[in-house]
Amino acid sequence: MKINSKYKSYNKFFNKKIYKLHLGKVFLICFILTIFPFLLACERDEINKKIITIAIISCITMQIIIQFVYFLHLKLPSTNIQQWNLISCFFTILIIIILVSGSIWIMHHLHHNLM
């Protein structure tokens, strides 16, 4: 059964429009998850520091998950390509953790040795 080209182009336009609307919603959610911790940090005199820390870490975690799933399209691996994308993402995260923790460790010991 052949599909008319008129309906194909309409379907592509409709899917593209829905996709842009979906990305707009996700972008708005990420924007809110960025602004909310900033506002909490600005009002730190009135709110307990533990509550601010927990709220900021939870916003960071939610934003990382949203970025991975909706913008980088990293989901549970169903194909070999997705599995390699997920493995490379975890390797990148591991390298970043090693660099940041190593830098903090070096700065701490530099401060310790200078005093």
Coordinates of N, CA and C in Angstrom, one line a residue:
M1 N 0.8 -1.2 0.0 CA 0.0 0.0 0.0 C 0.9 1.2 0.0
K2 N 0.7 2.1 -1.0 CA 1.5 3.3 -1.1 C 0.8 4.5 -0.4
I3 N 1.7 5.2 0.3 CA 1.2 6.4 1.0 C 1.4 7.6 0.2
N4 N 0.4 8.4 0.1 CA 0.5 9.7 -0.7 C 1.6 10.6 -0.1
S5 N 2.4 11.2 -1.0 CA 3.5 12.1 -0.5 C 2.9 13.3 0.2
K6 N 1.7 13.7 0.0 CA 1.1 14.8 0.7 C 1.0 14.4 2.2
Y7 N 0.6 13.2 2.5 CA 0.4 12.8 3.9 C 1.8 12.6 4.5
K8 N 2.8 12.2 3.8 CA 4.1 12.0 4.3 C 4.7 13.3 4.8
S9 N 4.5 14.3 4.0 CA 5.1 15.6 4.3 C 4.3 16.2 5.5
Y10 N 3.0 16.0 5.6 CA 2.2 16.5 6.7 C 2.6 15.7 8.0
N11 N 2.9 14.4 7.9 CA 3.3 13.7 9.0 C 4.6 14.1 9.5
K12 N 5.6 14.4 8.6 CA 6.9 14.9 9.0 C 6.8 16.3 9.7
F13 N 5.9 17.1 9.2 CA 5.7 18.5 9.8 C 5.1 18.3 11.2
F14 N 4.1 17.4 11.3 CA 3.4 17.3 12.5 C 4.4 16.7 13.6
N15 N 5.2 15.7 13.2 CA 6.1 15.1 14.1 C 7.2 16.1 14.5
K16 N 7.6 16.9 13.6 CA 8.7 17.9 13.9 C 8.1 19.0 14.8
K17 N 6.8 19.4 14.6 CA 6.2 20.3 15.5 C 6.0 19.8 16.9
I18 N 5.6 18.6 17.0 CA 5.5 17.9 18.4 C 6.8 17.8 19.0
Y19 N 7.8 17.4 18.3 CA 9.2 17.3 18.8 C 9.7 18.6 19.3
K20 N 9.5 19.7 18.6 CA 9.9 21.0 19.0 C 9.2 21.5 20.3
L21 N 7.9 21.2 20.3 CA 7.1 21.5 21.5 C 7.6 20.7 22.7
H22 N 7.9 19.4 22.5 CA 8.5 18.6 23.6 C 9.8 19.1 24.1
L23 N 10.7 19.5 23.1 CA 12.0 20.0 23.5 C 11.8 21.3 24.3
G24 N 10.8 22.1 23.9 CA 10.6 23.4 24.6 C 10.2 23.1 26.1
K25 N 9.4 22.1 26.3 CA 9.0 21.8 27.6 C 10.2 21.3 28.5
V26 N 11.0 20.5 27.8 CA 12.2 19.9 28.5 C 13.2 21.1 28.8
F27 N 13.3 22.0 27.9 CA 14.2 23.2 28.1 C 13.7 24.0 29.3
L28 N 12.4 24.2 29.3 CA 11.8 25.0 30.4 C 12.0 24.3 31.8
I29 N 11.9 23.0 31.8 CA 12.1 22.2 33.1 C 13.6 22.4 33.5
C30 N 14.5 22.3 32.5 CA 15.9 22.5 32.8 C 16.2 23.9 33.3
F31 N 15.5 24.9 32.7 CA 15.7 26.3 33.1 C 15.3 26.5 34.6
I32 N 14.1 25.9 34.9 CA 13.6 26.0 36.3 C 14.5 25.3 37.2
L33 N 15.1 24.1 36.8 CA 16.0 23.4 37.7 C 17.3 24.1 37.8
T34 N 17.6 25.1 37.0 CA 18.8 25.9 37.1 C 18.6 27.1 38.0
I35 N 17.4 27.8 37.8 CA 17.1 29.0 38.5 C 16.8 28.7 40.0
F36 N 16.1 27.6 40.3 CA 15.7 27.3 41.6 C 16.8 27.2 42.6
P37 N 17.9 26.4 42.3 CA 19.1 26.4 43.2 C 19.7 27.8 43.4
F38 N 19.7 28.6 42.3 CA 20.3 29.9 42.4 C 19.5 30.8 43.3
L39 N 18.2 30.7 43.3 CA 17.4 31.5 44.2 C 17.5 31.0 45.6
L40 N 17.7 29.7 45.8 CA 17.9 29.2 47.1 C 19.2 29.7 47.7
A41 N 20.2 29.7 46.9 CA 21.6 30.2 47.3 C 21.5 31.7 47.7
C42 N 20.7 32.4 47.0 CA 20.6 33.9 47.3 C 19.9 34.1 48.6
E43 N 19.0 33.2 49.0 CA 18.2 33.4 50.2 C 18.8 32.5 51.3
R44 N 20.1 32.3 51.4 CA 20.6 31.3 52.3 C 20.6 31.7 53.7
D45 N 20.3 33.0 54.0 CA 20.2 33.5 55.4 C 19.0 33.0 56.1
E46 N 17.9 32.8 55.3 CA 16.6 32.5 55.9 C 16.3 31.0 55.9
I47 N 17.1 30.2 55.2 CA 16.9 28.8 55.0 C 18.1 28.0 55.6
N48 N 17.8 26.8 56.2 CA 18.8 26.0 56.7 C 19.8 25.5 55.6
K49 N 21.1 25.5 55.9 CA 22.1 25.1 54.9 C 21.9 23.7 54.4
K50 N 21.5 22.8 55.3 CA 21.3 21.4 54.9 C 20.2 21.2 53.9
I51 N 19.1 22.0 54.1 CA 18.0 21.9 53.2 C 18.4 22.5 51.8
I52 N 19.2 23.6 51.8 CA 19.7 24.1 50.6 C 20.6 23.1 49.9
T53 N 21.5 22.5 50.6 CA 22.4 21.5 50.0 C 21.6 20.3 49.4
I54 N 20.6 19.8 50.1 CA 19.9 18.7 49.6 C 19.1 19.1 48.4
A55 N 18.5 20.3 48.4 CA 17.7 20.8 47.2 C 18.6 21.0 46.0
I56 N 19.8 21.6 46.2 CA 20.7 21.8 45.1 C 21.1 20.5 44.5
I57 N 21.5 19.5 45.3 CA 22.0 18.2 44.8 C 20.8 17.5 44.1
S58 N 19.6 17.6 44.6 CA 18.5 16.9 44.0 C 18.2 17.6 42.6
C59 N 18.3 18.9 42.5 CA 18.1 19.6 41.3 C 19.2 19.2 40.3
I60 N 20.4 19.1 40.7 CA 21.5 18.7 39.9 C 21.3 17.3 39.3
T61 N 20.9 16.4 40.2 CA 20.7 15.0 39.8 C 19.5 14.9 38.7
M62 N 18.4 15.6 39.0 CA 17.3 15.6 38.1 C 17.7 16.2 36.7
Q63 N 18.5 17.3 36.8 CA 18.9 17.9 35.5 C 19.8 17.0 34.7
I64 N 20.7 16.4 35.4 CA 21.6 15.4 34.7 C 20.9 14.3 34.0
I65 N 19.9 13.8 34.7 CA 19.1 12.7 34.1 C 18.3 13.2 32.9
I66 N 17.7 14.4 33.1 CA 16.9 15.0 32.0 C 17.8 15.2 30.8
Q67 N 19.0 15.8 31.0 CA 20.0 16.1 29.9 C 20.4 14.8 29.2
F68 N 20.7 13.7 30.0 CA 21.1 12.5 29.4 C 20.0 11.8 28.5
V69 N 18.8 11.8 29.1 CA 17.7 11.1 28.4 C 17.1 11.9 27.2
Y70 N 16.8 13.2 27.4 CA 16.1 14.0 26.4 C 17.0 14.7 25.4
F71 N 18.2 15.1 25.8 CA 19.1 15.8 24.8 C 20.2 14.9 24.3
L72 N 20.8 14.1 25.1 CA 21.8 13.2 24.6 C 21.3 11.8 24.1
H73 N 20.0 11.6 24.4 CA 19.3 10.4 24.0 C 20.0 9.1 24.5
L74 N 20.5 9.2 25.7 CA 21.1 8.0 26.4 C 20.0 7.3 27.2
K75 N 19.6 6.1 26.8 CA 18.6 5.4 27.5 C 19.2 4.0 27.8
L76 N 18.4 3.1 28.4 CA 18.9 1.8 28.6 C 19.3 1.2 27.3
P77 N 20.4 0.5 27.3 CA 20.9 0.0 26.0 C 20.1 -1.1 25.4
S78 N 19.5 -0.9 24.3 CA 18.7 -1.9 23.6 C 19.5 -2.4 22.3
T79 N 20.4 -1.6 21.9 CA 21.3 -2.0 20.7 C 22.7 -1.8 21.1
N80 N 23.6 -2.4 20.3 CA 25.0 -2.3 20.6 C 25.6 -0.9 20.6
I81 N 25.0 -0.1 19.7 CA 25.5 1.3 19.6 C 25.1 2.1 20.8
Q82 N 23.9 1.9 21.3 CA 23.5 2.6 22.5 C 24.3 2.1 23.7
Q83 N 24.7 0.8 23.7 CA 25.5 0.3 24.8 C 26.9 1.0 24.8
W84 N 27.5 1.2 23.6 CA 28.8 1.9 23.6 C 28.7 3.3 23.9
N85 N 27.6 4.0 23.6 CA 27.3 5.4 24.0 C 27.3 5.5 25.5
L86 N 26.6 4.6 26.1 CA 26.4 4.6 27.6 C 27.8 4.3 28.2
I87 N 28.5 3.3 27.7 CA 29.8 3.0 28.3 C 30.8 4.2 28.1
S88 N 30.8 4.9 27.0 CA 31.6 6.1 26.8 C 31.2 7.2 27.7
C89 N 29.9 7.3 28.0 CA 29.4 8.4 28.9 C 29.9 8.1 30.3
F90 N 29.8 6.8 30.8 CA 30.3 6.5 32.1 C 31.8 6.7 32.2
F91 N 32.5 6.4 31.2 CA 34.0 6.6 31.2 C 34.3 8.1 31.3
T92 N 33.6 8.9 30.6 CA 33.8 10.4 30.7 C 33.5 10.9 32.1
I93 N 32.4 10.4 32.7 CA 32.1 10.7 34.1 C 33.2 10.3 35.0
L94 N 33.7 9.1 34.8 CA 34.8 8.6 35.6 C 36.1 9.5 35.5
I95 N 36.4 9.9 34.3 CA 37.6 10.8 34.1 C 37.4 12.1 34.8
I96 N 36.2 12.7 34.7 CA 35.9 13.9 35.3 C 36.0 13.8 36.8
I97 N 35.5 12.7 37.4 CA 35.6 12.5 38.8 C 37.0 12.4 39.2
I98 N 37.8 11.7 38.5 CA 39.3 11.5 38.8 C 40.0 12.9 38.7
L99 N 39.7 13.7 37.7 CA 40.3 15.0 37.6 C 39.9 16.0 38.7
V100 N 38.7 16.0 39.0 CA 38.2 16.9 40.1 C 38.7 16.5 41.4
S101 N 38.6 15.2 41.7 CA 39.1 14.7 43.1 C 40.6 14.9 43.2
G102 N 41.3 14.6 42.1 CA 42.8 14.8 42.1 C 43.2 16.2 42.3
S103 N 42.5 17.1 41.7 CA 42.7 18.5 41.8 C 42.5 19.0 43.2
I104 N 41.4 18.6 43.8 CA 41.1 18.9 45.2 C 42.1 18.3 46.1
W105 N 42.5 17.1 45.9 CA 43.5 16.5 46.7 C 44.9 17.2 46.7
I106 N 45.3 17.6 45.5 CA 46.5 18.4 45.3 C 46.4 19.7 46.0
M107 N 45.3 20.4 45.8 CA 45.2 21.7 46.4 C 45.2 21.6 48.0
H108 N 44.5 20.6 48.5 CA 44.5 20.4 49.9 C 45.9 20.2 50.5
H109 N 46.7 19.3 49.8 CA 48.0 19.0 50.3 C 49.0 20.2 50.0
L110 N 48.8 21.0 49.0 CA 49.6 22.2 48.8 C 49.3 23.2 50.0
H111 N 48.1 23.3 50.3 CA 47.8 24.2 51.5 C 48.4 23.6 52.7
H112 N 48.3 22.3 52.9 CA 48.9 21.7 54.1 C 50.4 21.9 54.2
N113 N 51.1 21.7 53.0 CA 52.5 21.8 53.0 C 53.0 23.3 53.1
L114 N 52.2 24.2 52.7 CA 52.6 25.6 52.8 C 52.4 26.2 54.2
M115 N 51.6 25.6 55.0 CA 51.3 26.1 56.3 C 52.2 25.6 57.4

